[in-house]
Amino acid sequence: MGFGGWFGKMLRVNLSTGVITEKKIEEKVLSDWIGGRGLGAWTIAGEVPADCDPLGEENKLVFATGPLTGAGVPGAGRFCTSAKSPLTGTILDTDAGGRWGVRLKKSGYDILIIEGASSEPVYLTISEGKASLHEAAKLWGAGVYETNDRLKDILGHDTSVACIGPAGENLVKFASMINDGHYTGRGGLGAVMGAKKLKAVTTQGSRKVEIANKEKLDFMLYEAGKWLKANPITSQGLPEFGTPVLVSLFNELGVFPTRNFQGSQYPGVANISGETIAELMTTGRKSCYGCPVQCARLLKTKTGTILGPEYESIWALGPECGIGDLDTIVEANHLCNQLGLDAVSTGVTIGCAMELAEKGIFNTGLSFGDTTGLLQAIKQIAYREGSGNLLAEGSRRLAERCGSGQYAMQVKGLELTAYDPRGLQGMGLGLATSNQGGCRLPAYMAGPETLGVPKMVDRFSTRGKAGLTINQQNISAAVDSLIACGFVNLAVSEEYFARILSAVTGVDYQTQDLHRTGERIWNLERLYNLRAGFDRSCDTLPPRLLEEPIQEGPSSGKVVELKPMLEEYYRFRGWNESGVPAPEKLRELRLEDFKC
Amino acid sequence: MLKEFQTFGRDLFLAGLNSSHSGNLSVRCGDRVVITRRGAMLGHLMERDIIETGLHKNDGNIVLASTEIRVHRAIYKETAALAIVHAHPVHAIALSLLEEEIIPLDSEGAYLLHKIPVLSAEHTIGSQELEEKLPGLLKEYKIVMVRGHGSFATGQLLEEAYQWTSSLENICRIIHITRTLKGALKDKRPAEYKEW
């Protein structure tokens, strides 16, 4: 048995000077932080000043693979991008599937760090261990799909392209980056690329990822495969309907927000459900590298075959804006992808503008249910035209500039996702305490609160939610470092991941080691955010969710009872009343060097 | 919380996983532990049988807490467990007297637990020895048998820890029955779980 999974190499590209360097990564760093989100947090906390301008030269973009990337583990063909977010000002990571990460890894690198900023548009190619910068003036202004096609024509179709669209170039605060039809969506990392004048990064590679103990890995994959095949979420629901399978489920529970979280059930949900999409539009499935789940859908539309919207996008561009027309939602989602926008933040920001107009606070001409207005607003945001220039700053800045910050449905500046936490108390705590703001991924409490993973708990109760949320946050941080897909984690528990990781790397990891690594990552992110000025007052939710009960449906009468959960959460974490990790906790996690 | 303790306490007793006064349950709430009273009848738990005390510090309630409180605390401090079930399942105890580890023969048991380590200790009840040895095993396994004494299972919820306890006893009953039947096993796969 040897040392596998990692190449132990970092590629650093300075766009200000054009200098490209390679460096060895110490084994201790790899085994401590694993990869993906862990290595990203370690790099950002160590190298990016917490008070820097996210769109300035000091910010860095970290693309990190994990030891499982390219190792043939189902759902692990992923990479993670980290930076200081221009939308939130927090540390932020977002991971994506496709082939791009596998090709970066197979080119011989665990991690790519982009620093500085170019004066002219460029793109970066990485192929078989060689990296070079190229002039990109002719690509600047092109949409995502055109950029992808043109670069593949030049570099070959065994190349993966991660690129930004006009939104990233125009520094829209929630611009995304797209690769192989997958999105690095949240938090505006596309704008960080745009600020650096980096249009795209391409990867190509065929090196073999070494496996320390192939026999053990095969055994573990066989065992994990049994659960993937047996669990109806991963063997039937996601393969047949994709993530839109959740639309009907969450609507029925009364936690499917509508009209900027004014309602929690959408009457016309049957027209936009996963079942309807499968029946009327789906023509095929698409998967990430080596994943049997194949949750991405190909849809037939008037303009051709396109990637279908995910659960969150259907919601954000649909009921959140009072819209229930499926063709419009699919078109709006495609437009967001083409222009390089995070569909969730786009929809929620437009929903906020719709409510501000409805209340007579700020009239952008948008109103709930306005399908034409939605499509027009998306274009205006991407090009910062008219009122789109203000919307491009995100819902928090939009609402605050109108003196009505309470109407922005966000946490720490990041727009909330498609779950009304008033009917999911643990989800509320998870969102309020998330290091990156209103994203459900860092603690998918809908698992225990709605899907029975690992067991079904009372979704309206606050009791025991602090401990469950913390465990979810810690294990998610670890899984995001391997990097494995959260969907696979719904069927395959962390004890399998620990053994798979041990087999691939040759380093002995126990289940508890993943929890501890996740806890270290979570606390490091927390320290960074404290340095950036985020304190206890930021661990909260929009006033609507704390004060205005849901009006009807199965969750009616509920608000998020945050205070008692938050107090228990801090004690559980070993933080003081201000939310600062205690010195003994930092010693325990070997984080004493990272002061807040 | 009382209702939850009553549900699983009663089920443990009725399923024969505990005798009238044996076993204990606990959950972790931040820096507090809620545990059954020393000598409580798990099949008939009442409010007075549910004791809250500190995870790190003692308070007056410690005099009422289960004899195994120190073991529960040690497990909580070293693992991500939020609930613990300690039981005395008879078939599992019997098998633990003969085996170094318990490997399920049935598929349900193999899917869920793969392998259950057996820990040998000189002092098995509320001992410092268990406090030192058990958490290490529970970092890797969901449930551990203490030879001749009983099982310790962890979970995110009491229901989970109860499930592992119930599964363990089922596994051991199946092993017991197949050994009684004395035939040669047709399925060789269980041997692979020795490596789990």
PDB file of C-alpha atoms in Angstrom, chain A residues 13-210:
ATOM      1  CA  VAL A  13      -0.682  31.712 -11.790  1.00  0.00           C
ATOM      2  CA  ASN A  14      -0.037  35.386 -11.211  1.00  0.00           C
ATOM      3  CA  LEU A  15      -2.082  37.348 -13.709  1.00  0.00           C
ATOM      4  CA  SER A  16      -0.423  40.670 -12.849  1.00  0.00           C
ATOM      5  CA  THR A  17       3.049  39.428 -13.783  1.00  0.00           C
ATOM      6  CA  GLY A  18       2.202  36.483 -16.004  1.00  0.00           C
ATOM      7  CA  VAL A  19       4.474  34.280 -13.891  1.00  0.00           C
ATOM      8  CA  ILE A  20       3.390  30.644 -13.544  1.00  0.00           C
ATOM      9  CA  THR A  21       4.956  28.467 -10.868  1.00  0.00           C
ATOM     10  CA  GLU A  22       4.621  24.974  -9.509  1.00  0.00           C
ATOM     11  CA  LYS A  23       5.090  24.046  -5.882  1.00  0.00           C
ATOM     12  CA  LYS A  24       5.006  20.881  -3.848  1.00  0.00           C
ATOM     13  CA  ILE A  25       2.288  20.676  -1.201  1.00  0.00           C
ATOM     14  CA  GLU A  26       3.388  19.177   2.101  1.00  0.00           C
ATOM     15  CA  GLU A  27       1.853  15.818   2.951  1.00  0.00           C
ATOM     16  CA  LYS A  28       0.755  17.163   6.330  1.00  0.00           C
ATOM     17  CA  VAL A  29      -1.244  19.927   4.661  1.00  0.00           C
ATOM     18  CA  LEU A  30      -2.942  17.412   2.388  1.00  0.00           C
ATOM     19  CA  SER A  31      -3.806  14.945   5.127  1.00  0.00           C
ATOM     20  CA  ASP A  32      -5.030  17.745   7.444  1.00  0.00           C
ATOM     21  CA  TRP A  33      -7.158  19.660   4.937  1.00  0.00           C
ATOM     22  CA  ILE A  34      -7.791  16.805   2.460  1.00  0.00           C
ATOM     23  CA  GLY A  35      -8.634  18.880  -0.638  1.00  0.00           C
ATOM     24  CA  GLY A  36     -11.481  20.914  -2.153  1.00  0.00           C
ATOM     25  CA  ARG A  37     -13.111  23.148   0.415  1.00  0.00           C
ATOM     26  CA  GLY A  38     -10.513  22.346   3.075  1.00  0.00           C
ATOM     27  CA  LEU A  39      -7.543  23.287   0.917  1.00  0.00           C
ATOM     28  CA  GLY A  40      -9.480  26.301  -0.352  1.00  0.00           C
ATOM     29  CA  ALA A  41     -10.161  27.568   3.173  1.00  0.00           C
ATOM     30  CA  TRP A  42      -6.547  26.934   4.188  1.00  0.00           C
ATOM     31  CA  THR A  43      -5.299  28.945   1.186  1.00  0.00           C
ATOM     32  CA  ILE A  44      -7.746  31.840   1.459  1.00  0.00           C
ATOM     33  CA  ALA A  45      -7.312  32.177   5.241  1.00  0.00           C
ATOM     34  CA  GLY A  46      -3.555  32.083   4.859  1.00  0.00           C
ATOM     35  CA  GLU A  47      -3.101  34.270   1.801  1.00  0.00           C
ATOM     36  CA  VAL A  48      -6.058  36.624   1.280  1.00  0.00           C
ATOM     37  CA  PRO A  49      -6.443  39.585   3.655  1.00  0.00           C
ATOM     38  CA  ALA A  50      -9.916  39.447   5.210  1.00  0.00           C
ATOM     39  CA  ASP A  51     -10.371  43.185   4.678  1.00  0.00           C
ATOM     40  CA  CYS A  52      -9.424  43.164   1.001  1.00  0.00           C
ATOM     41  CA  ASP A  53     -11.650  44.234  -1.856  1.00  0.00           C
ATOM     42  CA  PRO A  54     -13.050  40.961  -3.285  1.00  0.00           C
ATOM     43  CA  LEU A  55     -12.788  42.443  -6.763  1.00  0.00           C
ATOM     44  CA  GLY A  56      -9.286  43.755  -6.198  1.00  0.00           C
ATOM     45  CA  GLU A  57      -5.913  42.204  -6.973  1.00  0.00           C
ATOM     46  CA  GLU A  58      -5.449  40.894  -3.437  1.00  0.00           C
ATOM     47  CA  ASN A  59      -8.286  38.417  -3.698  1.00  0.00           C
ATOM     48  CA  LYS A  60      -7.398  34.974  -5.030  1.00  0.00           C
ATOM     49  CA  LEU A  61      -9.331  32.245  -6.756  1.00  0.00           C
ATOM     50  CA  VAL A  62      -8.533  28.764  -5.580  1.00  0.00           C
ATOM     51  CA  PHE A  63      -9.565  25.790  -7.690  1.00  0.00           C
ATOM     52  CA  ALA A  64      -9.038  22.647  -5.638  1.00  0.00           C
ATOM     53  CA  THR A  65      -9.647  19.021  -6.446  1.00  0.00           C
ATOM     54  CA  GLY A  66      -9.843  16.326  -3.784  1.00  0.00           C
ATOM     55  CA  PRO A  67      -8.082  13.004  -3.349  1.00  0.00           C
ATOM     56  CA  LEU A  68     -11.160  11.210  -4.711  1.00  0.00           C
ATOM     57  CA  THR A  69     -11.335  13.390  -7.851  1.00  0.00           C
ATOM     58  CA  GLY A  70     -10.510  11.178 -10.811  1.00  0.00           C
ATOM     59  CA  ALA A  71     -10.096   8.114  -8.605  1.00  0.00           C
ATOM     60  CA  GLY A  72     -13.166   6.392 -10.055  1.00  0.00           C
ATOM     61  CA  VAL A  73     -15.374   6.971  -7.029  1.00  0.00           C
ATOM     62  CA  PRO A  74     -19.053   7.609  -7.958  1.00  0.00           C
ATOM     63  CA  GLY A  75     -20.074  11.231  -7.470  1.00  0.00           C
ATOM     64  CA  ALA A  76     -16.508  12.338  -6.816  1.00  0.00           C
ATOM     65  CA  GLY A  77     -15.571  13.875 -10.177  1.00  0.00           C
ATOM     66  CA  ARG A  78     -15.764  17.318  -8.680  1.00  0.00           C
ATOM     67  CA  PHE A  79     -13.734  20.432  -7.930  1.00  0.00           C
ATOM     68  CA  CYS A  80     -14.227  23.309  -5.543  1.00  0.00           C
ATOM     69  CA  THR A  81     -13.650  27.023  -6.119  1.00  0.00           C
ATOM     70  CA  SER A  82     -12.975  29.331  -3.168  1.00  0.00           C
ATOM     71  CA  ALA A  83     -12.413  33.068  -2.770  1.00  0.00           C
ATOM     72  CA  LYS A  84     -13.582  36.023  -0.765  1.00  0.00           C
ATOM     73  CA  SER A  85     -17.062  36.611  -2.163  1.00  0.00           C
ATOM     74  CA  PRO A  86     -17.910  39.989  -3.742  1.00  0.00           C
ATOM     75  CA  LEU A  87     -21.578  39.395  -2.930  1.00  0.00           C
ATOM     76  CA  THR A  88     -21.158  38.617   0.773  1.00  0.00           C
ATOM     77  CA  GLY A  89     -17.650  39.645   1.813  1.00  0.00           C
ATOM     78  CA  THR A  90     -17.287  36.243   3.500  1.00  0.00           C
ATOM     79  CA  ILE A  91     -15.050  33.366   2.574  1.00  0.00           C
ATOM     80  CA  LEU A  92     -17.036  31.301   0.095  1.00  0.00           C
ATOM     81  CA  ASP A  93     -16.674  28.021  -1.714  1.00  0.00           C
ATOM     82  CA  THR A  94     -18.787  26.357  -4.315  1.00  0.00           C
ATOM     83  CA  ASP A  95     -18.188  23.039  -5.988  1.00  0.00           C
ATOM     84  CA  ALA A  96     -19.182  21.730  -9.376  1.00  0.00           C
ATOM     85  CA  GLY A  97     -19.276  18.446 -11.245  1.00  0.00           C
ATOM     86  CA  GLY A  98     -18.680  17.724 -14.900  1.00  0.00           C
ATOM     87  CA  ARG A  99     -15.221  16.766 -16.191  1.00  0.00           C
ATOM     88  CA  TRP A 100     -13.213  19.953 -15.559  1.00  0.00           C
ATOM     89  CA  GLY A 101     -11.958  18.993 -12.095  1.00  0.00           C
ATOM     90  CA  VAL A 102     -10.977  15.500 -13.175  1.00  0.00           C
ATOM     91  CA  ARG A 103      -8.978  16.950 -16.060  1.00  0.00           C
ATOM     92  CA  LEU A 104      -7.218  19.441 -13.785  1.00  0.00           C
ATOM     93  CA  LYS A 105      -6.318  16.593 -11.480  1.00  0.00           C
ATOM     94  CA  LYS A 106      -5.226  14.334 -14.324  1.00  0.00           C
ATOM     95  CA  SER A 107      -3.038  17.132 -15.554  1.00  0.00           C
ATOM     96  CA  GLY A 108      -1.071  16.574 -12.360  1.00  0.00           C
ATOM     97  CA  TYR A 109      -2.360  19.297 -10.032  1.00  0.00           C
ATOM     98  CA  ASP A 110      -4.347  19.111  -6.824  1.00  0.00           C
ATOM     99  CA  ILE A 111      -4.875  22.825  -6.629  1.00  0.00           C
ATOM    100  CA  LEU A 112      -4.713  25.884  -8.865  1.00  0.00           C
ATOM    101  CA  ILE A 113      -4.319  29.362  -7.358  1.00  0.00           C
ATOM    102  CA  ILE A 114      -5.064  32.420  -9.476  1.00  0.00           C
ATOM    103  CA  GLU A 115      -3.733  35.675  -8.082  1.00  0.00           C
ATOM    104  CA  GLY A 116      -3.306  39.282  -9.189  1.00  0.00           C
ATOM    105  CA  ALA A 117      -5.197  40.665 -12.174  1.00  0.00           C
ATOM    106  CA  SER A 118      -4.472  40.948 -15.854  1.00  0.00           C
ATOM    107  CA  SER A 119      -4.713  44.292 -17.633  1.00  0.00           C
ATOM    108  CA  GLU A 120      -6.173  42.633 -20.741  1.00  0.00           C
ATOM    109  CA  PRO A 121      -8.566  39.694 -21.151  1.00  0.00           C
ATOM    110  CA  VAL A 122      -6.807  36.327 -21.038  1.00  0.00           C
ATOM    111  CA  TYR A 123      -7.588  32.650 -20.771  1.00  0.00           C
ATOM    112  CA  LEU A 124      -5.491  29.996 -19.103  1.00  0.00           C
ATOM    113  CA  THR A 125      -4.849  26.564 -20.547  1.00  0.00           C
ATOM    114  CA  ILE A 126      -3.645  23.655 -18.441  1.00  0.00           C
ATOM    115  CA  SER A 127      -2.763  20.527 -20.312  1.00  0.00           C
ATOM    116  CA  GLU A 128      -0.789  17.512 -19.148  1.00  0.00           C
ATOM    117  CA  GLY A 129       1.192  19.496 -16.597  1.00  0.00           C
ATOM    118  CA  LYS A 130       1.797  22.567 -18.751  1.00  0.00           C
ATOM    119  CA  ALA A 131       0.051  25.886 -18.199  1.00  0.00           C
ATOM    120  CA  SER A 132       0.025  29.000 -20.326  1.00  0.00           C
ATOM    121  CA  LEU A 133      -1.850  32.260 -20.660  1.00  0.00           C
ATOM    122  CA  HIS A 134      -3.417  33.395 -23.930  1.00  0.00           C
ATOM    123  CA  GLU A 135      -4.910  36.620 -25.131  1.00  0.00           C
ATOM    124  CA  ALA A 136      -8.738  36.544 -24.978  1.00  0.00           C
ATOM    125  CA  ALA A 137      -9.865  39.883 -26.437  1.00  0.00           C
ATOM    126  CA  LYS A 138     -11.865  38.087 -29.134  1.00  0.00           C
ATOM    127  CA  LEU A 139     -13.688  36.008 -26.550  1.00  0.00           C
ATOM    128  CA  TRP A 140     -14.531  38.926 -24.267  1.00  0.00           C
ATOM    129  CA  GLY A 141     -18.230  39.633 -24.531  1.00  0.00           C
ATOM    130  CA  ALA A 142     -19.106  36.135 -25.725  1.00  0.00           C
ATOM    131  CA  GLY A 143     -21.702  34.065 -23.930  1.00  0.00           C
ATOM    132  CA  VAL A 144     -20.835  30.954 -21.992  1.00  0.00           C
ATOM    133  CA  TYR A 145     -21.841  28.400 -24.616  1.00  0.00           C
ATOM    134  CA  GLU A 146     -20.120  30.270 -27.443  1.00  0.00           C
ATOM    135  CA  THR A 147     -16.942  30.582 -25.379  1.00  0.00           C
ATOM    136  CA  ASN A 148     -17.044  26.897 -24.576  1.00  0.00           C
ATOM    137  CA  ASP A 149     -17.514  25.907 -28.230  1.00  0.00           C
ATOM    138  CA  ARG A 150     -14.837  28.243 -29.578  1.00  0.00           C
ATOM    139  CA  LEU A 151     -12.223  27.102 -27.089  1.00  0.00           C
ATOM    140  CA  LYS A 152     -13.025  23.448 -27.691  1.00  0.00           C
ATOM    141  CA  ASP A 153     -12.655  24.051 -31.441  1.00  0.00           C
ATOM    142  CA  ILE A 154      -9.169  25.399 -30.768  1.00  0.00           C
ATOM    143  CA  LEU A 155      -8.047  22.987 -28.056  1.00  0.00           C
ATOM    144  CA  GLY A 156      -9.908  19.792 -28.859  1.00  0.00           C
ATOM    145  CA  HIS A 157     -13.006  18.160 -27.545  1.00  0.00           C
ATOM    146  CA  ASP A 158     -11.180  16.301 -24.804  1.00  0.00           C
ATOM    147  CA  THR A 159     -10.819  19.723 -23.149  1.00  0.00           C
ATOM    148  CA  SER A 160     -13.015  21.084 -20.384  1.00  0.00           C
ATOM    149  CA  VAL A 161     -13.730  24.785 -20.299  1.00  0.00           C
ATOM    150  CA  ALA A 162     -14.648  26.752 -17.185  1.00  0.00           C
ATOM    151  CA  CYS A 163     -15.610  30.256 -18.233  1.00  0.00           C
ATOM    152  CA  ILE A 164     -17.595  33.350 -17.404  1.00  0.00           C
ATOM    153  CA  GLY A 165     -20.171  35.152 -19.495  1.00  0.00           C
ATOM    154  CA  PRO A 166     -21.001  38.847 -19.836  1.00  0.00           C
ATOM    155  CA  ALA A 167     -22.247  38.960 -16.227  1.00  0.00           C
ATOM    156  CA  GLY A 168     -18.822  38.050 -14.885  1.00  0.00           C
ATOM    157  CA  GLU A 169     -17.140  40.538 -17.211  1.00  0.00           C
ATOM    158  CA  ASN A 170     -19.512  43.248 -15.983  1.00  0.00           C
ATOM    159  CA  LEU A 171     -18.762  42.361 -12.349  1.00  0.00           C
ATOM    160  CA  VAL A 172     -22.317  41.393 -11.479  1.00  0.00           C
ATOM    161  CA  LYS A 173     -22.029  40.484  -7.816  1.00  0.00           C
ATOM    162  CA  PHE A 174     -23.665  37.088  -8.347  1.00  0.00           C
ATOM    163  CA  ALA A 175     -22.017  36.150 -11.628  1.00  0.00           C
ATOM    164  CA  SER A 176     -21.279  32.455 -12.012  1.00  0.00           C
ATOM    165  CA  MET A 177     -18.680  30.345 -13.745  1.00  0.00           C
ATOM    166  CA  ILE A 178     -19.779  27.417 -15.877  1.00  0.00           C
ATOM    167  CA  ASN A 179     -17.970  24.239 -16.910  1.00  0.00           C
ATOM    168  CA  ASP A 180     -19.284  21.260 -18.877  1.00  0.00           C
ATOM    169  CA  GLY A 181     -22.843  22.494 -18.219  1.00  0.00           C
ATOM    170  CA  HIS A 182     -22.234  22.630 -14.455  1.00  0.00           C
ATOM    171  CA  TYR A 183     -22.272  25.775 -12.388  1.00  0.00           C
ATOM    172  CA  THR A 184     -19.965  27.327  -9.874  1.00  0.00           C
ATOM    173  CA  GLY A 185     -22.965  29.405  -9.122  1.00  0.00           C
ATOM    174  CA  ARG A 186     -23.160  30.985  -5.756  1.00  0.00           C
ATOM    175  CA  GLY A 187     -21.533  34.063  -4.306  1.00  0.00           C
ATOM    176  CA  GLY A 188     -20.250  35.814  -7.422  1.00  0.00           C
ATOM    177  CA  LEU A 189     -16.993  33.983  -8.059  1.00  0.00           C
ATOM    178  CA  GLY A 190     -17.606  34.691 -11.764  1.00  0.00           C
ATOM    179  CA  ALA A 191     -17.205  38.389 -10.936  1.00  0.00           C
ATOM    180  CA  VAL A 192     -13.856  37.640  -9.265  1.00  0.00           C
ATOM    181  CA  MET A 193     -12.773  36.039 -12.545  1.00  0.00           C
ATOM    182  CA  GLY A 194     -14.112  39.037 -14.439  1.00  0.00           C
ATOM    183  CA  ALA A 195     -12.215  41.463 -12.207  1.00  0.00           C
ATOM    184  CA  LYS A 196      -9.049  39.522 -12.964  1.00  0.00           C
ATOM    185  CA  LYS A 197      -9.885  39.708 -16.693  1.00  0.00           C
ATOM    186  CA  LEU A 198      -9.759  35.924 -16.806  1.00  0.00           C
ATOM    187  CA  LYS A 199     -12.322  34.720 -19.338  1.00  0.00           C
ATOM    188  CA  ALA A 200     -11.718  30.998 -19.016  1.00  0.00           C
ATOM    189  CA  VAL A 201      -9.557  28.214 -17.650  1.00  0.00           C
ATOM    190  CA  THR A 202      -9.310  25.044 -19.696  1.00  0.00           C
ATOM    191  CA  THR A 203      -8.109  21.668 -18.501  1.00  0.00           C
ATOM    192  CA  GLN A 204      -6.901  18.574 -20.271  1.00  0.00           C
ATOM    193  CA  GLY A 205      -5.164  15.624 -18.693  1.00  0.00           C
ATOM    194  CA  SER A 206      -4.701  11.891 -18.834  1.00  0.00           C
ATOM    195  CA  ARG A 207      -2.401  11.093 -15.905  1.00  0.00           C
ATOM    196  CA  LYS A 208      -3.405   8.249 -13.685  1.00  0.00           C
ATOM    197  CA  VAL A 209      -4.487   8.981 -10.143  1.00  0.00           C
ATOM    198  CA  GLU A 210      -2.666   6.451  -7.957  1.00  0.00           C
TER     199      GLU A 210
END
